[in-house]
Amino acid sequence: MINGKKVLFSGMQATGNLTLGNYLGALRNWVTLSEEYECFYSVVDMHSITVRQDPAELRKRARKLLMIYMAAGLDPEKNCIYYQSHVSGHAELAWILNCFTYMGELSRMTQFKDKSAKHADNINAGLFTYPVLMAADILLYQTDVVPVGVDQKQHLELTRDLAERFNAIYGDVFAVPEPYIAKVGAKIMSLQDPSKKMSKSDENPNGSIYLMDDPDTVARKCKRAVTDSEGVILYRDEQPGVKNLLDIYCACTGRTPQEAVAEFDGQGYGVLKTAVTESVNAILSPLQTRVSELEKEKAYVDSCIKNNAEKAQYFANKTLRKVQKKVGFPERPR
Ligand code: TRP
């Protein structure tokens, strides 16, 4: 608990361009959750270097991601928005937790298997211990809840196991975090292949709407979205492309699928695609405007970065010092 509130931690990587799916499925929920919880939202740049990055590009993207957090409505006075690499406790706790994690546990992680298949030329130890760093992120702040997508659930299970393992040996050191899996309905699929999730790492840029896409690009991508030859607008699994367009429309407008189906009754796919385009642009335009304002407010953004790094450092150190003492490191002379 911090200030009488439960603690929430989540993070995103600044690799690839954030998609509408990331916004509707995660970021927008973060804003809602920020009313109820004491939130830490990190730009997890240390995780990003588990695959080779261009340094200037990583720095640029990380700052952009941080500004997107703010533009999406996360108040940096209330939420701790910071770079993971600015708080050395993440690496320090990760080392200690590494010594409590079994090789077998890490080799079972499906994301490790996927990523090592994809980057066969660079299967580094960081890729292997990625989930331990993630556990450190979470446990460092005595986190109660972690909003994550299903793809991260296994990592969260490991985090809970590590917390319980450590607590069983040393007493109640860590809070054991619960996953917060967002309600269904906000899962947005690729516009080109509605059986796949809309992804920031999709090779086909037409499958994803990126948060920074301009209105014409959004229109073009929606127009090209894969549908079917049924010619009716119904919300059902047999029409995955149309269903996905309706999901996007509903997520952007707050309508229910039933309401949307009634609204488009008797209309063609062209009308649906135009409506989807407009609903998406109505969400993206204000977000993009705010990002470009923040790009100009350099001093303000810098001060948010500094203050929040200090805040994160303060809470991180509280846990870290406790852990260091438990495992037998000497006290620091004052
Ligand atoms: N691994 C997460 C992802 O790629 C990002 C992440 C890092 C994270 N540390 C975290 C998410 C801690 C939640 C909590 O999506």
Coordinates of C-alpha atoms and ligand atoms in Angstrom, one line a residue:
M1 CA 0.0 0.0 0.0
I2 CA 1.2 3.5 -0.8
N3 CA -0.9 6.5 0.4
G4 CA -3.7 4.1 1.4
K5 CA -3.9 2.7 -2.1
K6 CA -3.1 -0.6 -3.6
V7 CA 0.0 -0.6 -5.9
L8 CA -0.2 -1.3 -9.6
F9 CA 2.7 -1.8 -11.9
S10 CA 2.9 -2.2 -15.7
G11 CA 5.3 -1.5 -18.5
M12 CA 5.7 -1.4 -22.2
Q13 CA 8.6 -1.7 -24.5
A14 CA 9.5 1.1 -26.8
T15 CA 10.3 -1.3 -29.7
G16 CA 8.1 -1.0 -32.7
N17 CA 5.3 1.5 -33.1
L18 CA 2.4 1.3 -30.7
T19 CA -0.8 0.2 -32.3
L20 CA -4.4 1.0 -31.8
G21 CA -4.6 -2.4 -30.2
N22 CA -2.0 -1.4 -27.6
Y23 CA -4.1 1.7 -26.9
L24 CA -7.5 0.1 -26.7
G25 CA -6.4 -3.1 -25.1
A26 CA -3.9 -1.6 -22.5
L27 CA -3.1 2.1 -22.3
R28 CA -6.7 3.2 -22.1
N29 CA -7.3 0.8 -19.2
W30 CA -4.3 2.1 -17.5
V31 CA -5.8 5.5 -17.4
T32 CA -9.0 4.2 -15.8
L33 CA -7.0 2.1 -13.3
S34 CA -5.0 5.1 -12.3
E35 CA -8.0 6.5 -10.4
E36 CA -8.1 3.5 -8.1
Y37 CA -4.5 2.5 -7.7
E38 CA -1.1 4.0 -6.9
C39 CA 0.4 3.4 -10.3
F40 CA 3.9 2.8 -11.7
Y41 CA 4.0 2.8 -15.5
S42 CA 7.5 2.1 -16.8
V43 CA 9.1 2.4 -20.2
V44 CA 11.0 -0.9 -19.9
D45 CA 14.1 0.0 -22.0
M46 CA 16.3 -2.6 -20.2
H47 CA 14.1 -5.3 -21.6
S48 CA 14.4 -3.9 -25.1
I49 CA 18.2 -4.6 -25.3
T50 CA 17.6 -8.3 -25.1
V51 CA 17.4 -7.9 -28.9
R52 CA 19.8 -5.7 -30.7
Q53 CA 18.7 -2.1 -30.9
D54 CA 20.0 1.0 -32.6
P55 CA 20.9 3.3 -29.6
A56 CA 19.7 6.6 -31.0
E57 CA 16.5 5.0 -32.2
L58 CA 15.8 3.3 -28.9
R59 CA 16.3 6.6 -27.0
K60 CA 13.9 8.4 -29.4
R61 CA 11.2 5.7 -29.2
A62 CA 11.5 5.4 -25.4
R63 CA 10.9 9.2 -25.0
K64 CA 8.0 9.0 -27.5
L65 CA 6.5 6.2 -25.5
L66 CA 6.7 8.1 -22.3
M67 CA 5.0 11.1 -24.0
I68 CA 2.3 8.8 -25.3
Y69 CA 1.7 7.6 -21.8
M70 CA 1.1 11.2 -20.8
A71 CA -0.9 12.1 -23.9
A72 CA -3.2 9.1 -23.3
G73 CA -4.2 10.8 -20.1
L74 CA -1.8 9.5 -17.4
D75 CA -1.2 12.4 -15.1
P76 CA 2.6 12.4 -14.3
E77 CA 1.9 14.1 -11.0
K78 CA -0.3 11.2 -9.9
N79 CA 1.3 8.3 -11.8
C80 CA 4.9 7.3 -11.6
I81 CA 5.9 7.4 -15.3
Y82 CA 9.6 6.6 -15.7
Y83 CA 12.3 4.8 -17.5
Q84 CA 13.3 1.5 -16.1
S85 CA 16.9 2.2 -16.8
H86 CA 16.8 5.3 -14.5
V87 CA 16.2 3.1 -11.4
S88 CA 19.2 0.9 -10.7
G89 CA 17.2 -1.2 -8.3
H90 CA 15.7 -3.1 -11.2
A91 CA 19.0 -4.6 -12.2
E92 CA 20.1 -5.1 -8.6
L93 CA 16.9 -7.0 -7.6
A94 CA 17.0 -8.9 -10.8
W95 CA 20.4 -10.3 -9.9
I96 CA 19.3 -11.4 -6.5
L97 CA 16.1 -13.0 -8.0
N98 CA 18.3 -14.8 -10.6
C99 CA 19.8 -16.7 -7.7
F100 CA 16.3 -17.9 -6.7
T101 CA 15.1 -18.9 -10.2
Y102 CA 15.7 -22.3 -11.8
M103 CA 17.0 -22.8 -15.3
G104 CA 14.1 -25.3 -15.9
E105 CA 11.6 -22.6 -15.0
L106 CA 13.1 -20.2 -17.5
S107 CA 13.5 -22.7 -20.3
R108 CA 9.7 -23.5 -20.1
M109 CA 8.8 -19.8 -20.9
T110 CA 7.0 -19.8 -24.2
Q111 CA 8.1 -16.3 -25.0
F112 CA 11.7 -17.4 -24.6
K113 CA 11.2 -20.3 -26.9
D114 CA 9.5 -18.0 -29.5
K115 CA 12.1 -15.3 -29.3
S116 CA 15.1 -17.6 -29.4
A117 CA 13.6 -19.2 -32.5
K118 CA 13.2 -15.8 -34.1
H119 CA 16.6 -14.5 -33.1
A120 CA 18.6 -17.7 -33.4
D121 CA 21.8 -15.7 -34.0
N122 CA 21.5 -13.9 -30.7
I123 CA 20.2 -16.1 -27.9
N124 CA 21.8 -14.1 -25.1
A125 CA 21.5 -14.7 -21.4
G126 CA 19.4 -11.6 -21.1
L127 CA 16.7 -13.1 -23.3
F128 CA 16.7 -16.1 -21.0
T129 CA 16.5 -14.1 -17.8
Y130 CA 14.0 -11.5 -19.2
P131 CA 11.2 -12.8 -17.0
V132 CA 13.4 -12.4 -13.9
L133 CA 13.9 -8.7 -14.7
M134 CA 10.2 -8.5 -15.2
A135 CA 9.7 -10.1 -11.8
A136 CA 12.1 -7.5 -10.3
D137 CA 10.1 -4.7 -11.9
I138 CA 7.0 -5.8 -10.2
L139 CA 8.3 -7.0 -6.8
L140 CA 10.4 -3.9 -6.3
Y141 CA 7.3 -1.8 -5.7
Q142 CA 5.3 -4.2 -3.5
T143 CA 2.9 -4.4 -6.4
D144 CA -0.6 -5.8 -5.8
V145 CA -1.9 -5.8 -9.3
V146 CA -0.4 -6.1 -12.8
P147 CA -2.4 -5.4 -15.9
V148 CA -1.0 -7.6 -18.6
G149 CA -2.1 -9.3 -21.8
V150 CA -2.5 -13.1 -21.9
D151 CA 1.0 -13.3 -23.6
Q152 CA 2.5 -12.1 -20.3
K153 CA 0.5 -14.3 -17.9
Q154 CA 3.2 -17.0 -17.7
H155 CA 5.8 -14.4 -16.7
L156 CA 3.4 -13.2 -14.0
E157 CA 3.0 -16.7 -12.7
L158 CA 6.7 -17.0 -12.4
T159 CA 6.8 -13.6 -10.5
R160 CA 4.3 -15.0 -8.0
D161 CA 6.3 -18.2 -7.6
L162 CA 9.5 -16.2 -7.0
A163 CA 7.8 -13.9 -4.4
E164 CA 6.3 -16.9 -2.6
R165 CA 9.6 -18.8 -2.7
F166 CA 11.5 -15.8 -1.3
N167 CA 8.9 -15.1 1.4
A168 CA 8.9 -18.8 2.4
I169 CA 12.6 -18.5 3.2
Y170 CA 12.9 -15.0 4.6
G171 CA 9.4 -14.0 5.9
D172 CA 7.0 -11.5 4.3
V173 CA 9.3 -9.5 2.1
F174 CA 7.3 -9.2 -1.1
A175 CA 3.7 -8.6 -1.9
V176 CA 2.4 -11.4 -4.1
P177 CA 0.9 -9.7 -7.2
E178 CA -2.3 -10.6 -8.9
P179 CA -2.7 -10.4 -12.7
Y180 CA -5.3 -8.0 -14.0
I181 CA -6.5 -9.3 -17.3
A182 CA -8.5 -6.7 -19.1
K183 CA -12.1 -7.5 -20.0
V184 CA -12.6 -9.1 -23.4
G185 CA -13.9 -7.0 -26.3
A186 CA -10.8 -4.8 -26.4
K187 CA -8.7 -7.4 -28.2
I188 CA -8.0 -6.0 -31.6
M189 CA -7.0 -8.2 -34.4
S190 CA -4.9 -7.6 -37.5
L191 CA -6.8 -5.8 -40.3
Q192 CA -5.1 -8.1 -42.8
D193 CA -5.4 -11.4 -40.9
P194 CA -8.2 -11.3 -38.3
S195 CA -6.9 -14.6 -36.8
K196 CA -3.8 -12.8 -35.5
K197 CA -3.6 -10.1 -32.9
M198 CA -2.9 -6.6 -34.1
S199 CA 0.8 -6.3 -33.4
K200 CA 3.5 -3.6 -33.4
S201 CA 6.0 -6.1 -34.8
D202 CA 3.8 -7.2 -37.8
E203 CA 5.8 -7.2 -41.0
N204 CA 2.7 -6.1 -42.9
P205 CA 2.1 -2.4 -41.9
N206 CA -1.4 -2.6 -43.4
G207 CA -2.4 -5.0 -40.7
S208 CA -1.9 -2.5 -37.9
I209 CA -3.2 1.0 -37.2
Y210 CA -0.3 2.8 -35.5
L211 CA -1.1 5.5 -32.9
M212 CA 0.8 8.0 -35.0
D213 CA -0.9 7.2 -38.3
D214 CA -2.5 10.3 -40.0
P215 CA -6.2 10.3 -40.9
D216 CA -5.5 9.4 -44.5
T217 CA -3.4 6.4 -43.6
V218 CA -6.1 5.2 -41.2
A219 CA -8.7 5.6 -44.0
R220 CA -6.5 3.6 -46.4
K221 CA -5.8 0.8 -44.0
C222 CA -9.5 0.5 -43.0
K223 CA -10.5 0.5 -46.7
R224 CA -8.1 -2.4 -47.4
A225 CA -9.1 -4.4 -44.3
V226 CA -9.9 -8.0 -45.1
T227 CA -13.7 -8.8 -44.9
D228 CA -15.6 -11.6 -46.6
S229 CA -18.1 -12.2 -49.4
E230 CA -21.1 -12.6 -47.1
G231 CA -22.2 -9.0 -47.7
V232 CA -24.0 -8.7 -44.3
I233 CA -22.8 -6.9 -41.2
L234 CA -23.2 -9.3 -38.4
Y235 CA -21.2 -9.8 -35.2
R236 CA -20.2 -13.5 -35.4
D237 CA -17.1 -15.7 -35.5
E238 CA -17.9 -16.8 -39.1
Q239 CA -17.1 -13.3 -40.2
P240 CA -13.8 -12.5 -38.3
G241 CA -12.8 -9.5 -40.4
V242 CA -16.2 -7.8 -40.0
K243 CA -16.3 -8.8 -36.3
N244 CA -12.9 -7.1 -35.8
L245 CA -14.1 -3.9 -37.5
L246 CA -17.1 -3.9 -35.3
D247 CA -14.9 -4.5 -32.2
I248 CA -12.8 -1.5 -33.2
Y249 CA -15.9 0.6 -33.8
C250 CA -17.4 -0.4 -30.5
A251 CA -14.1 0.1 -28.6
C252 CA -13.8 3.6 -30.1
T253 CA -17.4 4.7 -29.7
G254 CA -18.5 2.9 -26.5
R255 CA -21.3 1.2 -28.4
T256 CA -22.2 -2.5 -27.8
P257 CA -21.9 -4.9 -30.7
Q258 CA -25.7 -5.2 -30.8
E259 CA -26.1 -1.5 -31.1
A260 CA -23.5 -1.4 -33.9
V261 CA -25.1 -4.2 -35.8
A262 CA -28.5 -2.4 -35.6
E263 CA -26.9 0.8 -36.8
F264 CA -25.4 -0.8 -39.9
D265 CA -28.4 -3.0 -40.7
G266 CA -28.8 -3.2 -44.5
Q267 CA -25.5 -1.3 -45.2
G268 CA -22.5 -2.4 -47.1
Y269 CA -18.9 -2.9 -45.9
G270 CA -17.9 0.5 -47.4
V271 CA -20.2 2.3 -45.0
L272 CA -18.8 0.3 -42.0
K273 CA -15.2 1.0 -43.0
T274 CA -15.9 4.7 -43.3
A275 CA -17.5 4.7 -39.8
V276 CA -14.6 2.8 -38.4
T277 CA -12.1 5.2 -39.9
E278 CA -14.0 8.2 -38.4
S279 CA -14.3 6.6 -34.9
V280 CA -10.5 5.7 -34.9
N281 CA -9.5 9.2 -36.0
A282 CA -11.6 10.7 -33.4
I283 CA -9.5 8.8 -30.8
L284 CA -6.1 9.3 -32.5
S285 CA -6.3 13.0 -33.4
P286 CA -6.4 14.4 -29.8
L287 CA -3.7 11.9 -28.7
Q288 CA -1.4 13.0 -31.6
T289 CA -2.0 16.7 -30.9
R290 CA -1.0 16.2 -27.3
V291 CA 2.1 14.3 -28.2
S292 CA 3.2 17.0 -30.6
E293 CA 2.6 19.6 -27.9
L294 CA 4.7 17.6 -25.4
E295 CA 7.4 17.3 -28.0
K296 CA 7.7 21.1 -27.8
E297 CA 7.4 21.2 -24.0
K298 CA 10.9 19.7 -23.4
A299 CA 11.6 21.3 -20.0
Y300 CA 8.2 20.1 -18.7
V301 CA 8.7 16.6 -19.9
D302 CA 12.3 16.5 -18.5
S303 CA 11.1 17.6 -15.1
C304 CA 8.4 14.9 -15.0
I305 CA 11.1 12.3 -16.0
K306 CA 13.4 13.6 -13.2
N307 CA 10.7 13.8 -10.5
N308 CA 9.3 10.4 -11.2
A309 CA 12.6 8.7 -11.4
E310 CA 13.3 10.0 -7.9
K311 CA 9.9 8.8 -6.7
A312 CA 10.4 5.4 -8.2
Q313 CA 13.9 5.2 -6.8
Y314 CA 12.6 6.0 -3.3
F315 CA 10.1 3.2 -3.3
A316 CA 12.4 0.7 -5.1
N317 CA 15.2 1.3 -2.5
K318 CA 12.9 0.6 0.4
T319 CA 12.3 -2.9 -0.9
L320 CA 15.8 -3.4 -2.2
R321 CA 17.5 -2.6 1.1
K322 CA 15.2 -5.0 2.9
V323 CA 16.0 -7.8 0.4
Q324 CA 19.7 -7.1 0.5
K325 CA 19.7 -7.4 4.3
K326 CA 17.7 -10.6 4.2
V327 CA 20.2 -12.3 1.8
G328 CA 23.1 -11.3 3.9
F329 CA 24.7 -8.2 2.3
P330 CA 26.4 -5.9 4.8
E331 CA 24.6 -2.7 6.0
R332 CA 25.7 0.5 4.3
P333 CA 27.7 2.8 6.6
R334 CA 25.8 6.1 6.8
Ligands
TRP1 N1 7.3 -8.0 -20.8 C1 6.3 -7.0 -21.0 C2 5.8 -7.0 -22.4 O1 6.6 -7.1 -23.3 C3 6.7 -5.6 -20.5 C4 7.0 -5.6 -19.1 C5 8.2 -5.5 -18.5 C6 6.1 -5.6 -18.0 N2 8.1 -5.5 -17.2 C7 6.8 -5.6 -16.8 C8 4.7 -5.7 -18.0 C9 6.2 -5.6 -15.6 C10 4.1 -5.7 -16.7 C11 4.8 -5.7 -15.6 O2 4.7 -6.7 -22.7

